[in-house]
XYZ file of C-alpha atoms in Angstrom:
334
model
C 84.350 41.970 27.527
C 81.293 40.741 29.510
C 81.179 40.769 33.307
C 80.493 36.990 34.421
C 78.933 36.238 37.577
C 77.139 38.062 40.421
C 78.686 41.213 39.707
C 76.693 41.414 36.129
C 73.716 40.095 38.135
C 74.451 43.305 39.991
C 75.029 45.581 37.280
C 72.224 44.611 35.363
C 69.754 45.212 38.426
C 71.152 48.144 39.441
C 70.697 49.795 35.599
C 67.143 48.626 35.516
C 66.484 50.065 39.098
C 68.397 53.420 37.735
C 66.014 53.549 34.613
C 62.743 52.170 36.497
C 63.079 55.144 39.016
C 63.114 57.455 36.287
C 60.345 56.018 34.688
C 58.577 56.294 37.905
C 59.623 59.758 38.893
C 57.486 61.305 36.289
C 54.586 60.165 37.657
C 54.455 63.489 39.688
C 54.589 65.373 36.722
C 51.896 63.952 34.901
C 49.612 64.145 37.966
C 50.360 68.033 38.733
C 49.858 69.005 35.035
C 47.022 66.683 34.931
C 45.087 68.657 38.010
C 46.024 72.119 36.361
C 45.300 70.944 33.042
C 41.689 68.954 33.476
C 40.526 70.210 36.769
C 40.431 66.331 37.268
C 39.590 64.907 41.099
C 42.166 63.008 42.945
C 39.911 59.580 42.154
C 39.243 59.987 38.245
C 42.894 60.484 37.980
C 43.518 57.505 39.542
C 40.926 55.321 38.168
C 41.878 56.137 34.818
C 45.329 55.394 35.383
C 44.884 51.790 36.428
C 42.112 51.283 33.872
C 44.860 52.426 31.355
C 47.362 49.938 33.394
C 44.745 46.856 33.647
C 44.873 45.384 30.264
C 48.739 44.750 30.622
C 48.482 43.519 33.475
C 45.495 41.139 32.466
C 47.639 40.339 29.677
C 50.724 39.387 31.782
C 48.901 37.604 34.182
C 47.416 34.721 31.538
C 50.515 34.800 29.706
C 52.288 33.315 32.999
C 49.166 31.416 33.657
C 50.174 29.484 30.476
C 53.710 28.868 30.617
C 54.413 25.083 31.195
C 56.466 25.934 34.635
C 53.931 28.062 35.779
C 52.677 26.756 39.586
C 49.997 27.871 41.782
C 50.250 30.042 44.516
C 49.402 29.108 47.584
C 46.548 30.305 49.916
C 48.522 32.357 52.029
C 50.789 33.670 48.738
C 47.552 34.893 47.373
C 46.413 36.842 50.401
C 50.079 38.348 50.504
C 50.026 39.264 47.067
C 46.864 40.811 46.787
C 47.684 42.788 50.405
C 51.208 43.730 49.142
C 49.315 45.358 45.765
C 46.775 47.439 47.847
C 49.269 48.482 49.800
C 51.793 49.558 46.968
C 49.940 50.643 44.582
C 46.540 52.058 45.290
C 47.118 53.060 49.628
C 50.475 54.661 48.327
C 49.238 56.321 44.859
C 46.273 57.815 46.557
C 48.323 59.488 49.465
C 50.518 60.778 46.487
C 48.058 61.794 44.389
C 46.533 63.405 47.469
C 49.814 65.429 48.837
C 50.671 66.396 45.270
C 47.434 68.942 45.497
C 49.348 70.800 48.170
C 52.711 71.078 47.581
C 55.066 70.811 44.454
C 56.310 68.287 42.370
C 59.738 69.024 43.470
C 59.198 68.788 47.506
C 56.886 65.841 46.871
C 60.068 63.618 45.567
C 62.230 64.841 48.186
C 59.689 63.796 50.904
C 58.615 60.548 49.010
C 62.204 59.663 48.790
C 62.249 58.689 52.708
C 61.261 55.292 52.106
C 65.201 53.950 51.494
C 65.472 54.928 55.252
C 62.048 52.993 56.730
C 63.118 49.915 54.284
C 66.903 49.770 55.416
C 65.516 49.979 58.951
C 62.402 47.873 58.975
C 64.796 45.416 57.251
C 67.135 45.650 59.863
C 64.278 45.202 62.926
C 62.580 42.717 61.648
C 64.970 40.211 59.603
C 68.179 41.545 61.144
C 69.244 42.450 58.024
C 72.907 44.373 58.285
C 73.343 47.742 56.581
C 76.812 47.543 54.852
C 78.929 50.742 55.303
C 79.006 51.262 51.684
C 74.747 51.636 52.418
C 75.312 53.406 55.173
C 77.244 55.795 53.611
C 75.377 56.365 50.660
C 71.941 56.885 52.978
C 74.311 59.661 54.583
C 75.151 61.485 51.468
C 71.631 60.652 50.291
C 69.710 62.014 52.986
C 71.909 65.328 53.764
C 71.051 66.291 49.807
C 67.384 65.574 50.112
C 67.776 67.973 53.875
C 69.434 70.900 52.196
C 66.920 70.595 49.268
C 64.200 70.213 51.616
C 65.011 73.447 53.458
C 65.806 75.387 50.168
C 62.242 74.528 49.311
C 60.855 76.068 52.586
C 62.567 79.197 52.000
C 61.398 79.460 48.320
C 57.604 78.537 49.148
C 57.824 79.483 52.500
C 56.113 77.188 55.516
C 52.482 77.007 55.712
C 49.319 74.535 55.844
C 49.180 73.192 52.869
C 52.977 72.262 53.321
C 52.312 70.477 56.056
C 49.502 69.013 54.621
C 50.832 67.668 51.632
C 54.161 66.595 53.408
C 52.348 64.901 55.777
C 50.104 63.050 53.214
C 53.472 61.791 51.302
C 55.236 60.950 54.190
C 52.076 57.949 54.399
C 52.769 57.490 50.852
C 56.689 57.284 51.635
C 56.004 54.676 54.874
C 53.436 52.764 52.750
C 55.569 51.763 50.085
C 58.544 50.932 52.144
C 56.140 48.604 53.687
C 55.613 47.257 50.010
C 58.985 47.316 49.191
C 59.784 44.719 51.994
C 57.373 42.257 51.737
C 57.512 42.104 47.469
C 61.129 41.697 47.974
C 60.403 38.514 49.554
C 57.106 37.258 47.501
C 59.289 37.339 44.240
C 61.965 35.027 45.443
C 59.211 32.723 45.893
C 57.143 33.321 42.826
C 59.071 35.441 40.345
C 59.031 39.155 39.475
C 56.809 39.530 36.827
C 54.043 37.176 37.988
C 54.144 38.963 41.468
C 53.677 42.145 39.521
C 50.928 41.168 37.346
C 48.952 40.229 40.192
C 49.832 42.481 42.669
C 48.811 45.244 40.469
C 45.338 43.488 39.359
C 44.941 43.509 43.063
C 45.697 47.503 43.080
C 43.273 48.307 40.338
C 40.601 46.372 42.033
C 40.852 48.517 45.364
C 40.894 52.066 43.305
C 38.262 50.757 41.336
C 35.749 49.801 44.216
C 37.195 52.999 46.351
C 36.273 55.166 43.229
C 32.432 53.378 42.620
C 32.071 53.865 45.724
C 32.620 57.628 45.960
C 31.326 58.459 42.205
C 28.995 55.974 42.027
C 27.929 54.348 38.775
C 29.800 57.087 36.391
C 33.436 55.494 38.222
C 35.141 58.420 36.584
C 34.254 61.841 36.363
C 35.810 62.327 32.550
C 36.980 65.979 32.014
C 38.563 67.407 28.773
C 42.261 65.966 28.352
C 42.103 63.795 31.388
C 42.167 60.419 28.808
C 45.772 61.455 27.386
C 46.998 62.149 31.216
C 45.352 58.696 31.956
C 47.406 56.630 29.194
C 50.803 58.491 30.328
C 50.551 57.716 33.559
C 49.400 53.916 32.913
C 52.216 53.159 30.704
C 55.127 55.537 30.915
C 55.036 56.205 35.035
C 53.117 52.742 35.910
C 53.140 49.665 33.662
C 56.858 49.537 32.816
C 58.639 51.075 35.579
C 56.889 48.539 38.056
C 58.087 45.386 36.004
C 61.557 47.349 35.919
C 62.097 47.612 39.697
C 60.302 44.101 40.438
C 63.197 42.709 38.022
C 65.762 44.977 40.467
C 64.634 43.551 43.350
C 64.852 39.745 42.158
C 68.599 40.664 41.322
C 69.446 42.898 44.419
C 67.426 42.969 47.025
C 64.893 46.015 48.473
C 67.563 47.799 50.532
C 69.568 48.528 47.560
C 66.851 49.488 45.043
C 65.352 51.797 47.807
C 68.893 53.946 47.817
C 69.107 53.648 43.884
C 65.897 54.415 43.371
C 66.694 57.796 45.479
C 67.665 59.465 42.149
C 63.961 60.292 41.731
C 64.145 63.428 43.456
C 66.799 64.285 41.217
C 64.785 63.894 37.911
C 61.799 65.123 39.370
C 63.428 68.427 39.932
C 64.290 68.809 36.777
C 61.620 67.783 35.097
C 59.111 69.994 37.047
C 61.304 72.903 36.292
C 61.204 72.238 32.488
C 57.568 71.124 32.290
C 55.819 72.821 35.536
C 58.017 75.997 35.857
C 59.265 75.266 39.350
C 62.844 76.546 40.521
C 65.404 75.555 40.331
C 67.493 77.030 43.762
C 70.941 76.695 45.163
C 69.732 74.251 47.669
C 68.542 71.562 45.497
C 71.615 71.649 43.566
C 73.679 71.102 46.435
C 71.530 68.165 47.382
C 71.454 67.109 44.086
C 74.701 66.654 44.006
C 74.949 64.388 47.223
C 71.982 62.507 46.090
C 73.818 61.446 42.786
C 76.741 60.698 44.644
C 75.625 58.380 46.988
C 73.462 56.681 44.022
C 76.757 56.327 42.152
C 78.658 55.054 45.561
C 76.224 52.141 45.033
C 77.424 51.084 41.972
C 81.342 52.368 42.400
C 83.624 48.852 41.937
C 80.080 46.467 41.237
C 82.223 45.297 38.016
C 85.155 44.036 40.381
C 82.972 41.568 41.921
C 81.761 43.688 44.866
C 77.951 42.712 44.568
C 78.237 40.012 46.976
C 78.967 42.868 49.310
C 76.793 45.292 48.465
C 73.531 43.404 47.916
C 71.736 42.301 50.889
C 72.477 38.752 52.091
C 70.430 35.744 49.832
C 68.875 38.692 47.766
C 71.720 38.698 44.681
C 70.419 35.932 43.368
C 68.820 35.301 40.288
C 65.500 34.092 41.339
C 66.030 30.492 38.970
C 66.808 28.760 42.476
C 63.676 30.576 44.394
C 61.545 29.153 41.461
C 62.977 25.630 41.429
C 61.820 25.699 44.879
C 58.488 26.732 44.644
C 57.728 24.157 41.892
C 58.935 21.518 44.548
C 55.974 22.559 46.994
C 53.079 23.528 44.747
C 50.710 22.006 42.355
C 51.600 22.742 39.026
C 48.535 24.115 37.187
C-alpha cells in the first residue's frame, strides 16, 4: 500500500538523502587512495574531478534551458547561485582535499560531519527556525557517537600537528558547506533542484579551474599515472549523482533534516576506509557508530504515520511544484 501525502514526500527525501550521503561519503576514499596511489597534488585532483563532473553538468544545464517552463533567473538569483557553488563545491572540496593529506579518512568524516550542528544553528539565528525535539535529540545521539569516535581516534593515532592541521582544515570545509547548505535550501524553492545544481556546480568548476591555471599555469593539471581513473570516480560516483540526490532531499525536507541524515557519512566512511585503506576499526567508533545510526534512524522512526509535517522544517516539506509556479509568475520566461 502506498503512503499518500507529505509523509511519502518525507520518506522519499529522506531515502534519497540516506543514499546521496553514501554516495558522497566515498569521496574521501577515492581522494586518500588517489594521493597514495598517483602522488597527485591537491589541485590536479581536483581539477580533474570537476573536468570529469562538467559535461553533466553542461548537459543538465541546456536540457533545463529547453524545457517549455523553464524561466530566467534573476540578477540577484544568478549572483546567489554562482556564490552558493563556489562556496559548496570548490571553497569546501579544496579544504577537504587539503585536510585529507593530514589525517585519515576515518577522522576526516567524523570532523566533516559538524556541519548538521552550524546548519541547525545558523538556521535557528538567522530565520528563527525551531529545532524540533525529535532534531534535537537525534543531534544528541549524533554528536556523542561522532565524540567517542573522535577520541578513540586520538588514542589510536595519537595527537600531533598534522592532526591539528588537518582537523582544522575540515572543520573550514565542515563550516563552509553548512553555509551552502542554508542558502541552496532556499535557492531551490525558488528555482528547482536540479537547475540550481547544474549551475551551481558550473559555477564550482569555473573557480577550481581558474584557481588551478593559476597555480599550474598553462598545463591546468599536472597528469600522473592512474590519476584519470581516480578523476572519473570521483566526478561521477562521489560528485555528479550524489549532489542531484541531496538537492532533490532538500526540495522535499528542508537543510536541517538532510544535515542530521546525511550524518551517516561517518559511518560508511569508517568502514569503507577500513576495507579499502586499512584503517581500524576500534571500540570507540563502534560505540559512536552505533549512536550515529540511531539518531539517523530517530529521523525517520513514525515518518509513514504522517509525522513529516513535524519533523521537516516549517514551509520546507513541500514539493517545490508551488515554489516553481511562483517563480514563473515573476520572471520572463525564456
Amino acid at each position: 500500500m502506498l503512503i499518500r501525502g507529505k509523509s511519502s514526500v518525507f520518506l522519499g527525501g529522506f531515502a534519497i538523502t540516506l543514499a546521496g550521503a553514501i554516495l558522497f561519503s566515498t569521496k574521501a576514499i577515492f581522494v586518500k587512495q588517489a594521493f597514495r596511489d598517483t602522488g597527485t597534488d591537491v589541485l590536479s585532483l581536483l581539477a580533474v574531478r570537476m573536468l570529469f563532473a562538467l559535461p553533466f553538468y553542461l548537459a543538465a544545464a541546456f536540457y533545463f534551458s529547453r524545457q517549455k517552463e523553464n524561466v530566467r533567473f534573476t540578477g540577484r538569483q544568478w549572483v546567489l547561485i554562482i556564490l552558493l557553488g563556489i562556496l559548496g563545491y570548490y571553497l569546501s572540496s579544496l579544504f577537504d582535499f587539503i585536510g585529507l593529506q593530514y589525517i585519515s579518512a576515518g577522522l576526516e568524516r567524523l570532523i566533516l560531519f559538524l556541519y548538521p550542528t552550524f546548519t541547525v544553528l545558523l538556521n535557528m539565528l538567522l530565520f528563527r527556525q525551531p529545532v524540533t525535539r525529535r532534531q534535537g535529540l537525534a543531534l544528541a545521539l549524533i554528536y556523542g557517537g561522532a565524540v567517542i569516535a573522535y577520541l578513540g581516534e586520538l588514542n589510536i593515532s595519537g595527537f600531533g600537528r598534522d592532526i591539528v592541521t588537518g582537523s582544522l582544515w575540515i572543520l573550514l570545509c565542515a563550516m563552509t558547506f553548512a553555509m551552502y547548505l542554508i542558502g541552496s535550501g532556499r535557492m531551490i524553492k525558488q528555482v528547482g533542484d536540479k537547475k540550481f545544481t547544474a549551475y551551481a556546480m558550473l559555477a564550482a568548476t569555473a573557480g577550481v579551474l581558474l584557481h588551478s591555471l593559476a597555480v599550474n599555469g598553462e598545463q591546468l593539471i599536472i597528469i600522473k599515472p592512474g590519476l584519470i581513473w581516480y578523476g572519473l570516480l570521483l566526478a561521477v560516483v562521489a560528485t555528479v549523482l550524489p549532489s542531484f540526490m541531496i538537492a532533490n532531499g532538500l526540495k522535499r525536507i528542508g537543510s536541517n533534516n538532510v544535515s542530521i541524515i546525511s550524518a551517516v557519512g561517518p559511518v560508511s566512511t569508517i568502514l569503507q576506509a577500513h576495507w579499502f585503506l586499512g584503517e581500524p576499526i576500534f571500540a570507540g567508533q563502534l560505540a559512536g557508530t552505533a549512536l550515529v545510526i540511531g539518531g539517523i534512524l530517530l529521523i525517520g522512526w513514525k515518518a509513514g504515520s504522517g509525522e513529516g509535517k513535524e519533523i521537516g522544517s516549517k514551509g520546507e516539506n513541500n514539493s517545490g511544484a508551488e515554489s516553481e509556479k511562483r517563480n514563473k509568475t515573476e520572471n520572463k520566461p525564456n
